[in-house]
PDB file of C-alpha atoms in Angstrom:
ATOM      1  CA  MET A   1       0.000   0.000   0.000  1.00  0.00           C
ATOM      2  CA  ALA A   2       1.002   3.654  -0.191  1.00  0.00           C
ATOM      3  CA  HIS A   3       3.295   5.155   2.455  1.00  0.00           C
ATOM      4  CA  PRO A   4       4.023   8.742   3.555  1.00  0.00           C
ATOM      5  CA  SER A   5       6.041  10.887   1.128  1.00  0.00           C
ATOM      6  CA  GLN A   6       5.640   8.290  -1.630  1.00  0.00           C
ATOM      7  CA  LEU A   7       6.213   9.790  -5.074  1.00  0.00           C
ATOM      8  CA  GLY A   8       5.487   6.815  -7.308  1.00  0.00           C
ATOM      9  CA  PHE A   9       2.672   4.317  -7.638  1.00  0.00           C
ATOM     10  CA  GLN A  10       1.944   1.418  -5.330  1.00  0.00           C
ATOM     11  CA  ASP A  11       3.593  -1.900  -6.158  1.00  0.00           C
ATOM     12  CA  ALA A  12       1.588  -3.686  -8.830  1.00  0.00           C
ATOM     13  CA  ALA A  13      -0.437  -6.699  -7.688  1.00  0.00           C
ATOM     14  CA  SER A  14      -1.982  -7.610 -11.045  1.00  0.00           C
ATOM     15  CA  PRO A  15      -0.729  -7.967 -14.637  1.00  0.00           C
ATOM     16  CA  VAL A  16      -2.838  -4.996 -15.795  1.00  0.00           C
ATOM     17  CA  MET A  17      -1.338  -2.736 -13.141  1.00  0.00           C
ATOM     18  CA  GLU A  18       2.156  -3.823 -14.213  1.00  0.00           C
ATOM     19  CA  GLU A  19       1.294  -2.807 -17.777  1.00  0.00           C
ATOM     20  CA  LEU A  20      -0.001   0.551 -16.529  1.00  0.00           C
ATOM     21  CA  LEU A  21       3.224   1.174 -14.614  1.00  0.00           C
ATOM     22  CA  HIS A  22       5.323   0.345 -17.690  1.00  0.00           C
ATOM     23  CA  PHE A  23       3.214   2.690 -19.809  1.00  0.00           C
ATOM     24  CA  HIS A  24       3.553   5.434 -17.200  1.00  0.00           C
ATOM     25  CA  ASP A  25       7.361   5.103 -17.267  1.00  0.00           C
ATOM     26  CA  HIS A  26       7.323   5.055 -21.088  1.00  0.00           C
ATOM     27  CA  ALA A  27       5.219   8.229 -21.329  1.00  0.00           C
ATOM     28  CA  LEU A  28       7.159   9.967 -18.545  1.00  0.00           C
ATOM     29  CA  MET A  29      10.460   9.366 -20.349  1.00  0.00           C
ATOM     30  CA  ILE A  30       9.051  10.905 -23.547  1.00  0.00           C
ATOM     31  CA  VAL A  31       7.789  13.937 -21.596  1.00  0.00           C
ATOM     32  CA  PHE A  32      11.190  14.246 -19.882  1.00  0.00           C
ATOM     33  CA  LEU A  33      13.074  14.188 -23.206  1.00  0.00           C
ATOM     34  CA  ILE A  34      10.724  16.755 -24.776  1.00  0.00           C
ATOM     35  CA  SER A  35      10.999  19.038 -21.739  1.00  0.00           C
ATOM     36  CA  THR A  36      14.793  18.811 -21.813  1.00  0.00           C
ATOM     37  CA  LEU A  37      14.909  19.654 -25.530  1.00  0.00           C
ATOM     38  CA  VAL A  38      12.545  22.617 -25.159  1.00  0.00           C
ATOM     39  CA  LEU A  39      14.481  23.947 -22.155  1.00  0.00           C
ATOM     40  CA  TYR A  40      17.759  23.670 -24.078  1.00  0.00           C
ATOM     41  CA  ILE A  41      16.299  25.545 -27.072  1.00  0.00           C
ATOM     42  CA  ILE A  42      14.933  28.313 -24.827  1.00  0.00           C
ATOM     43  CA  ILE A  43      18.266  28.738 -23.058  1.00  0.00           C
ATOM     44  CA  ALA A  44      20.145  28.698 -26.361  1.00  0.00           C
ATOM     45  CA  MET A  45      17.829  31.288 -27.934  1.00  0.00           C
ATOM     46  CA  VAL A  46      18.030  33.588 -24.915  1.00  0.00           C
ATOM     47  CA  SER A  47      21.775  33.313 -24.281  1.00  0.00           C
ATOM     48  CA  THR A  48      23.246  33.412 -27.800  1.00  0.00           C
ATOM     49  CA  LYS A  49      23.594  36.580 -29.840  1.00  0.00           C
ATOM     50  CA  LEU A  50      24.257  34.763 -33.090  1.00  0.00           C
ATOM     51  CA  THR A  51      21.581  34.263 -35.742  1.00  0.00           C
ATOM     52  CA  ASN A  52      21.456  31.625 -38.427  1.00  0.00           C
ATOM     53  CA  MET A  53      19.539  32.217 -41.645  1.00  0.00           C
ATOM     54  CA  TYR A  54      18.895  28.470 -42.046  1.00  0.00           C
ATOM     55  CA  ILE A  55      17.121  28.367 -38.673  1.00  0.00           C
ATOM     56  CA  LEU A  56      15.095  31.522 -39.290  1.00  0.00           C
ATOM     57  CA  ASP A  57      13.745  30.222 -42.607  1.00  0.00           C
ATOM     58  CA  SER A  58      14.114  26.510 -43.314  1.00  0.00           C
ATOM     59  CA  GLN A  59      11.612  24.161 -44.941  1.00  0.00           C
ATOM     60  CA  GLU A  60      13.503  21.126 -43.642  1.00  0.00           C
ATOM     61  CA  ILE A  61      13.187  22.182 -39.999  1.00  0.00           C
ATOM     62  CA  GLU A  62       9.473  22.884 -40.430  1.00  0.00           C
ATOM     63  CA  ILE A  63       8.985  19.397 -41.903  1.00  0.00           C
ATOM     64  CA  VAL A  64      10.878  17.820 -38.974  1.00  0.00           C
ATOM     65  CA  TRP A  65       8.966  19.651 -36.238  1.00  0.00           C
ATOM     66  CA  THR A  66       5.685  18.761 -37.926  1.00  0.00           C
ATOM     67  CA  ILE A  67       6.382  15.045 -38.451  1.00  0.00           C
ATOM     68  CA  LEU A  68       8.274  14.409 -35.182  1.00  0.00           C
ATOM     69  CA  PRO A  69       5.356  15.283 -32.842  1.00  0.00           C
ATOM     70  CA  ALA A  70       3.070  13.036 -34.901  1.00  0.00           C
ATOM     71  CA  ILE A  71       5.509  10.131 -34.470  1.00  0.00           C
ATOM     72  CA  ILE A  72       5.738  10.806 -30.723  1.00  0.00           C
ATOM     73  CA  LEU A  73       1.930  10.809 -30.421  1.00  0.00           C
ATOM     74  CA  ILE A  74       1.785   7.452 -32.215  1.00  0.00           C
ATOM     75  CA  LEU A  75       4.420   6.028 -29.830  1.00  0.00           C
ATOM     76  CA  ILE A  76       2.206   7.083 -26.917  1.00  0.00           C
ATOM     77  CA  ALA A  77      -1.180   6.201 -28.429  1.00  0.00           C
ATOM     78  CA  LEU A  78      -0.456   2.613 -29.541  1.00  0.00           C
ATOM     79  CA  PRO A  79       0.611   1.253 -26.110  1.00  0.00           C
ATOM     80  CA  SER A  80      -2.245   3.215 -24.522  1.00  0.00           C
ATOM     81  CA  LEU A  81      -4.858   1.618 -26.788  1.00  0.00           C
ATOM     82  CA  ARG A  82      -3.365  -1.825 -26.189  1.00  0.00           C
ATOM     83  CA  ILE A  83      -3.722  -1.458 -22.406  1.00  0.00           C
ATOM     84  CA  LEU A  84      -7.213   0.005 -22.809  1.00  0.00           C
ATOM     85  CA  TYR A  85      -8.371  -3.115 -24.632  1.00  0.00           C
ATOM     86  CA  LEU A  86      -6.550  -5.364 -22.131  1.00  0.00           C
ATOM     87  CA  MET A  87      -8.465  -3.722 -19.283  1.00  0.00           C
ATOM     88  CA  ASP A  88     -11.775  -4.468 -21.011  1.00  0.00           C
ATOM     89  CA  GLU A  89     -10.980  -8.139 -21.626  1.00  0.00           C
ATOM     90  CA  ILE A  90     -12.942 -10.526 -19.409  1.00  0.00           C
ATOM     91  CA  ASN A  91     -12.344 -14.132 -20.434  1.00  0.00           C
ATOM     92  CA  ASN A  92     -13.810 -17.059 -18.492  1.00  0.00           C
ATOM     93  CA  PRO A  93     -13.723 -15.618 -14.956  1.00  0.00           C
ATOM     94  CA  HIS A  94     -13.203 -18.217 -12.234  1.00  0.00           C
ATOM     95  CA  LEU A  95     -15.126 -16.149  -9.694  1.00  0.00           C
ATOM     96  CA  THR A  96     -17.754 -13.418  -9.877  1.00  0.00           C
ATOM     97  CA  VAL A  97     -18.304 -10.943  -7.051  1.00  0.00           C
ATOM     98  CA  LYS A  98     -21.012  -8.293  -7.022  1.00  0.00           C
ATOM     99  CA  ALA A  99     -19.993  -5.100  -5.207  1.00  0.00           C
ATOM    100  CA  ILE A 100     -22.869  -2.801  -4.219  1.00  0.00           C
ATOM    101  CA  GLY A 101     -22.191   0.727  -3.010  1.00  0.00           C
ATOM    102  CA  HIS A 102     -24.329   2.226  -0.249  1.00  0.00           C
ATOM    103  CA  GLN A 103     -24.160   5.381   1.832  1.00  0.00           C
ATOM    104  CA  TRP A 104     -21.622   4.692   3.269  1.00  0.00           C
ATOM    105  CA  TYR A 105     -20.456   1.106   3.078  1.00  0.00           C
ATOM    106  CA  TRP A 106     -20.000  -1.688   0.546  1.00  0.00           C
ATOM    107  CA  SER A 107     -21.796  -4.999   0.347  1.00  0.00           C
ATOM    108  CA  TYR A 108     -20.508  -8.052  -1.524  1.00  0.00           C
ATOM    109  CA  GLU A 109     -22.356 -10.982  -3.046  1.00  0.00           C
ATOM    110  CA  TYR A 110     -20.478 -14.034  -4.305  1.00  0.00           C
ATOM    111  CA  THR A 111     -22.848 -14.955  -7.117  1.00  0.00           C
ATOM    112  CA  ASP A 112     -21.266 -18.392  -7.630  1.00  0.00           C
ATOM    113  CA  TYR A 113     -22.359 -19.272  -4.095  1.00  0.00           C
ATOM    114  CA  LYS A 114     -26.000 -18.797  -3.178  1.00  0.00           C
ATOM    115  CA  GLU A 115     -25.470 -17.917   0.469  1.00  0.00           C
ATOM    116  CA  ILE A 116     -22.254 -15.883   0.612  1.00  0.00           C
ATOM    117  CA  ALA A 117     -23.153 -12.211   0.985  1.00  0.00           C
ATOM    118  CA  PHE A 118     -22.065  -9.666   3.581  1.00  0.00           C
ATOM    119  CA  ASP A 119     -21.737  -5.964   4.306  1.00  0.00           C
ATOM    120  CA  SER A 120     -18.324  -4.357   4.690  1.00  0.00           C
ATOM    121  CA  TYR A 121     -18.135  -1.423   7.118  1.00  0.00           C
ATOM    122  CA  MET A 122     -15.117   0.653   8.090  1.00  0.00           C
ATOM    123  CA  VAL A 123     -13.659  -0.233  11.483  1.00  0.00           C
ATOM    124  CA  PRO A 124     -13.917   2.809  13.804  1.00  0.00           C
ATOM    125  CA  THR A 125     -10.618   4.220  15.043  1.00  0.00           C
ATOM    126  CA  GLN A 126     -11.251   3.200  18.648  1.00  0.00           C
ATOM    127  CA  ASP A 127     -11.820  -0.439  17.599  1.00  0.00           C
ATOM    128  CA  LEU A 128      -8.671  -0.868  15.514  1.00  0.00           C
ATOM    129  CA  ALA A 129      -6.329  -3.709  16.410  1.00  0.00           C
ATOM    130  CA  PRO A 130      -2.539  -3.133  16.465  1.00  0.00           C
ATOM    131  CA  GLY A 131      -1.208  -2.998  12.893  1.00  0.00           C
ATOM    132  CA  GLN A 132      -4.511  -2.045  11.283  1.00  0.00           C
ATOM    133  CA  PHE A 133      -4.799   1.165   9.276  1.00  0.00           C
ATOM    134  CA  ARG A 134      -7.080   4.029  10.262  1.00  0.00           C
ATOM    135  CA  LEU A 135      -9.861   4.807   7.737  1.00  0.00           C
ATOM    136  CA  LEU A 136      -8.790   1.809   5.611  1.00  0.00           C
ATOM    137  CA  GLU A 137      -9.631  -1.332   7.598  1.00  0.00           C
ATOM    138  CA  VAL A 138     -13.039  -3.022   7.319  1.00  0.00           C
ATOM    139  CA  ASP A 139     -14.858  -5.611   9.389  1.00  0.00           C
ATOM    140  CA  HIS A 140     -15.363  -8.001   6.453  1.00  0.00           C
ATOM    141  CA  ARG A 141     -12.803  -8.179   3.657  1.00  0.00           C
ATOM    142  CA  MET A 142     -13.497  -9.228   0.090  1.00  0.00           C
ATOM    143  CA  VAL A 143     -11.537 -12.482  -0.206  1.00  0.00           C
ATOM    144  CA  VAL A 144     -10.429 -13.721  -3.640  1.00  0.00           C
ATOM    145  CA  PRO A 145      -8.082 -16.484  -4.858  1.00  0.00           C
ATOM    146  CA  THR A 146      -4.707 -15.581  -6.329  1.00  0.00           C
ATOM    147  CA  GLU A 147      -3.784 -16.243  -9.967  1.00  0.00           C
ATOM    148  CA  ALA A 148      -7.430 -16.620 -10.956  1.00  0.00           C
ATOM    149  CA  PRO A 149      -9.494 -14.227 -13.115  1.00  0.00           C
ATOM    150  CA  VAL A 150     -12.051 -12.467 -10.908  1.00  0.00           C
ATOM    151  CA  ARG A 151     -14.981 -10.552 -12.379  1.00  0.00           C
ATOM    152  CA  VAL A 152     -16.455  -7.754 -10.270  1.00  0.00           C
ATOM    153  CA  LEU A 153     -19.959  -6.519 -11.026  1.00  0.00           C
ATOM    154  CA  VAL A 154     -20.292  -3.006  -9.644  1.00  0.00           C
ATOM    155  CA  THR A 155     -23.504  -1.137  -8.918  1.00  0.00           C
ATOM    156  CA  ALA A 156     -24.981   1.223  -6.324  1.00  0.00           C
ATOM    157  CA  GLU A 157     -28.158   1.359  -4.324  1.00  0.00           C
ATOM    158  CA  ASP A 158     -28.507   5.101  -3.747  1.00  0.00           C
ATOM    159  CA  VAL A 159     -26.006   7.556  -5.270  1.00  0.00           C
ATOM    160  CA  LEU A 160     -22.895   7.373  -7.451  1.00  0.00           C
ATOM    161  CA  HIS A 161     -19.926   5.522  -5.962  1.00  0.00           C
ATOM    162  CA  SER A 162     -16.689   4.194  -7.433  1.00  0.00           C
ATOM    163  CA  TRP A 163     -15.015   0.888  -6.576  1.00  0.00           C
ATOM    164  CA  ALA A 164     -11.258   1.436  -6.813  1.00  0.00           C
ATOM    165  CA  VAL A 165      -8.220  -0.593  -5.716  1.00  0.00           C
ATOM    166  CA  PRO A 166      -5.023   1.047  -7.043  1.00  0.00           C
ATOM    167  CA  ALA A 167      -2.658  -1.899  -6.501  1.00  0.00           C
ATOM    168  CA  LEU A 168      -4.889  -4.087  -8.693  1.00  0.00           C
ATOM    169  CA  GLY A 169      -5.334  -1.432 -11.395  1.00  0.00           C
ATOM    170  CA  VAL A 170      -9.109  -1.437 -10.914  1.00  0.00           C
ATOM    171  CA  LYS A 171     -11.503   1.519 -10.848  1.00  0.00           C
ATOM    172  CA  MET A 172     -15.148   1.203 -11.849  1.00  0.00           C
ATOM    173  CA  ASP A 173     -18.068   3.567 -11.278  1.00  0.00           C
ATOM    174  CA  ALA A 174     -21.038   2.265  -9.301  1.00  0.00           C
ATOM    175  CA  VAL A 175     -24.198   3.721 -10.824  1.00  0.00           C
ATOM    176  CA  PRO A 176     -27.699   3.109  -9.431  1.00  0.00           C
ATOM    177  CA  GLY A 177     -29.758   1.026 -11.848  1.00  0.00           C
ATOM    178  CA  ARG A 178     -26.712   0.072 -13.920  1.00  0.00           C
ATOM    179  CA  LEU A 179     -24.425  -2.954 -13.709  1.00  0.00           C
ATOM    180  CA  ASN A 180     -20.817  -2.251 -14.668  1.00  0.00           C
ATOM    181  CA  GLN A 181     -18.163  -4.930 -14.760  1.00  0.00           C
ATOM    182  CA  THR A 182     -14.418  -5.081 -14.446  1.00  0.00           C
ATOM    183  CA  ALA A 183     -11.908  -7.852 -13.875  1.00  0.00           C
ATOM    184  CA  PHE A 184      -8.512  -8.456 -12.326  1.00  0.00           C
ATOM    185  CA  ILE A 185      -6.050 -11.233 -11.518  1.00  0.00           C
ATOM    186  CA  ALA A 186      -4.268 -10.990  -8.172  1.00  0.00           C
ATOM    187  CA  SER A 187      -0.769 -12.146  -9.029  1.00  0.00           C
ATOM    188  CA  ARG A 188       0.367 -12.587  -5.415  1.00  0.00           C
ATOM    189  CA  PRO A 189      -1.164 -13.057  -1.972  1.00  0.00           C
ATOM    190  CA  GLY A 190      -1.716  -9.911   0.038  1.00  0.00           C
ATOM    191  CA  VAL A 191      -4.131  -7.343   1.401  1.00  0.00           C
ATOM    192  CA  PHE A 192      -4.897  -4.488  -0.976  1.00  0.00           C
ATOM    193  CA  TYR A 193      -6.648  -1.304   0.073  1.00  0.00           C
ATOM    194  CA  GLY A 194      -8.847   1.096  -1.839  1.00  0.00           C
ATOM    195  CA  GLN A 195     -11.501   3.734  -1.232  1.00  0.00           C
ATOM    196  CA  CYS A 196     -14.637   5.031  -2.867  1.00  0.00           C
ATOM    197  CA  SER A 197     -13.394   7.356  -5.615  1.00  0.00           C
ATOM    198  CA  GLU A 198     -16.604   9.247  -6.340  1.00  0.00           C
ATOM    199  CA  ILE A 199     -17.844  11.946  -3.963  1.00  0.00           C
ATOM    200  CA  CYS A 200     -21.007  10.378  -2.544  1.00  0.00           C
ATOM    201  CA  GLY A 201     -22.003  12.458   0.438  1.00  0.00           C
ATOM    202  CA  ALA A 202     -20.979  13.401   3.960  1.00  0.00           C
ATOM    203  CA  ASN A 203     -19.189  10.139   4.817  1.00  0.00           C
ATOM    204  CA  HIS A 204     -17.575   9.591   1.429  1.00  0.00           C
ATOM    205  CA  SER A 205     -14.160   9.259   3.109  1.00  0.00           C
ATOM    206  CA  PHE A 206     -15.362   6.472   5.379  1.00  0.00           C
ATOM    207  CA  MET A 207     -16.218   3.611   3.015  1.00  0.00           C
ATOM    208  CA  PRO A 208     -12.905   1.838   2.322  1.00  0.00           C
ATOM    209  CA  ILE A 209     -12.383  -1.267   0.199  1.00  0.00           C
ATOM    210  CA  VAL A 210     -10.172  -4.152   1.306  1.00  0.00           C
ATOM    211  CA  VAL A 211      -9.371  -7.044  -1.037  1.00  0.00           C
ATOM    212  CA  GLU A 212      -7.551  -9.994   0.491  1.00  0.00           C
ATOM    213  CA  ALA A 213      -5.926 -12.316  -2.052  1.00  0.00           C
ATOM    214  CA  VAL A 214      -5.144 -15.800  -0.765  1.00  0.00           C
ATOM    215  CA  PRO A 215      -4.056 -19.089  -2.380  1.00  0.00           C
ATOM    216  CA  LEU A 216      -6.885 -21.221  -3.740  1.00  0.00           C
ATOM    217  CA  LYS A 217      -6.749 -23.741  -0.876  1.00  0.00           C
ATOM    218  CA  TYR A 218      -7.283 -21.016   1.727  1.00  0.00           C
ATOM    219  CA  PHE A 219     -10.056 -19.458  -0.365  1.00  0.00           C
ATOM    220  CA  GLN A 220     -11.858 -22.805  -0.452  1.00  0.00           C
ATOM    221  CA  ASP A 221     -11.545 -23.075   3.337  1.00  0.00           C
ATOM    222  CA  TRP A 222     -12.865 -19.526   3.744  1.00  0.00           C
ATOM    223  CA  SER A 223     -15.833 -20.113   1.416  1.00  0.00           C
ATOM    224  CA  THR A 224     -16.703 -23.364   3.256  1.00  0.00           C
ATOM    225  CA  LEU A 225     -16.618 -21.521   6.572  1.00  0.00           C
ATOM    226  CA  MET A 226     -18.824 -18.738   5.214  1.00  0.00           C
ATOM    227  CA  LEU A 227     -21.352 -21.281   3.903  1.00  0.00           C
ATOM    228  CA  GLU A 228     -21.472 -22.990   7.303  1.00  0.00           C
ATOM    229  CA  ASP A 229     -22.089 -19.643   9.040  1.00  0.00           C
ATOM    230  CA  ALA A 230     -24.821 -18.638   6.569  1.00  0.00           C
TER     231      ALA A 230
END
């Protein structure tokens, strides 16, 4: 998860998030090179007293600075479109979870199991156990298996919400009366935190999301326990 004074992204926990981080570094390097070139030209134009007739009026330079930006835009657009289509791909999910946004908590329904459904409320500060994070911990986590495609159906009961977990590269709006879907693969075990990312009222800051990714064996044990408690 994020830590104080962090400048970069959280460590990726899904293949899509890894692709997003690579694209971010790719685009940032292009921006850095362009900024360096522009800064050099500005300094050179301001500091030098010499003039060059071939720079003041040159068809070749105009062709270069017209074609070069187009090439740079293509180098940015093609990887971006590839990741955009990757994020929309949902092929044979092994598990489907329905996330419903309320004011101000989330509820989860495991649609592959008839009786696994629960509400997920933020743990108040005074009830936190040692090692738990303030405003981020919940009483019931969304548990998913690692290395398995998980489809999340996102909707809302009252107002607009947004189900977002940065480490998994997932962010999907929850709209009342509409069922949106997204998918992710947790590439390693861990606990991944998120928050509602759409201003939804007075307690918008107090409806966190916690996804716990565990190996398949432990997920089966957890689902069996939940079915027995139902």
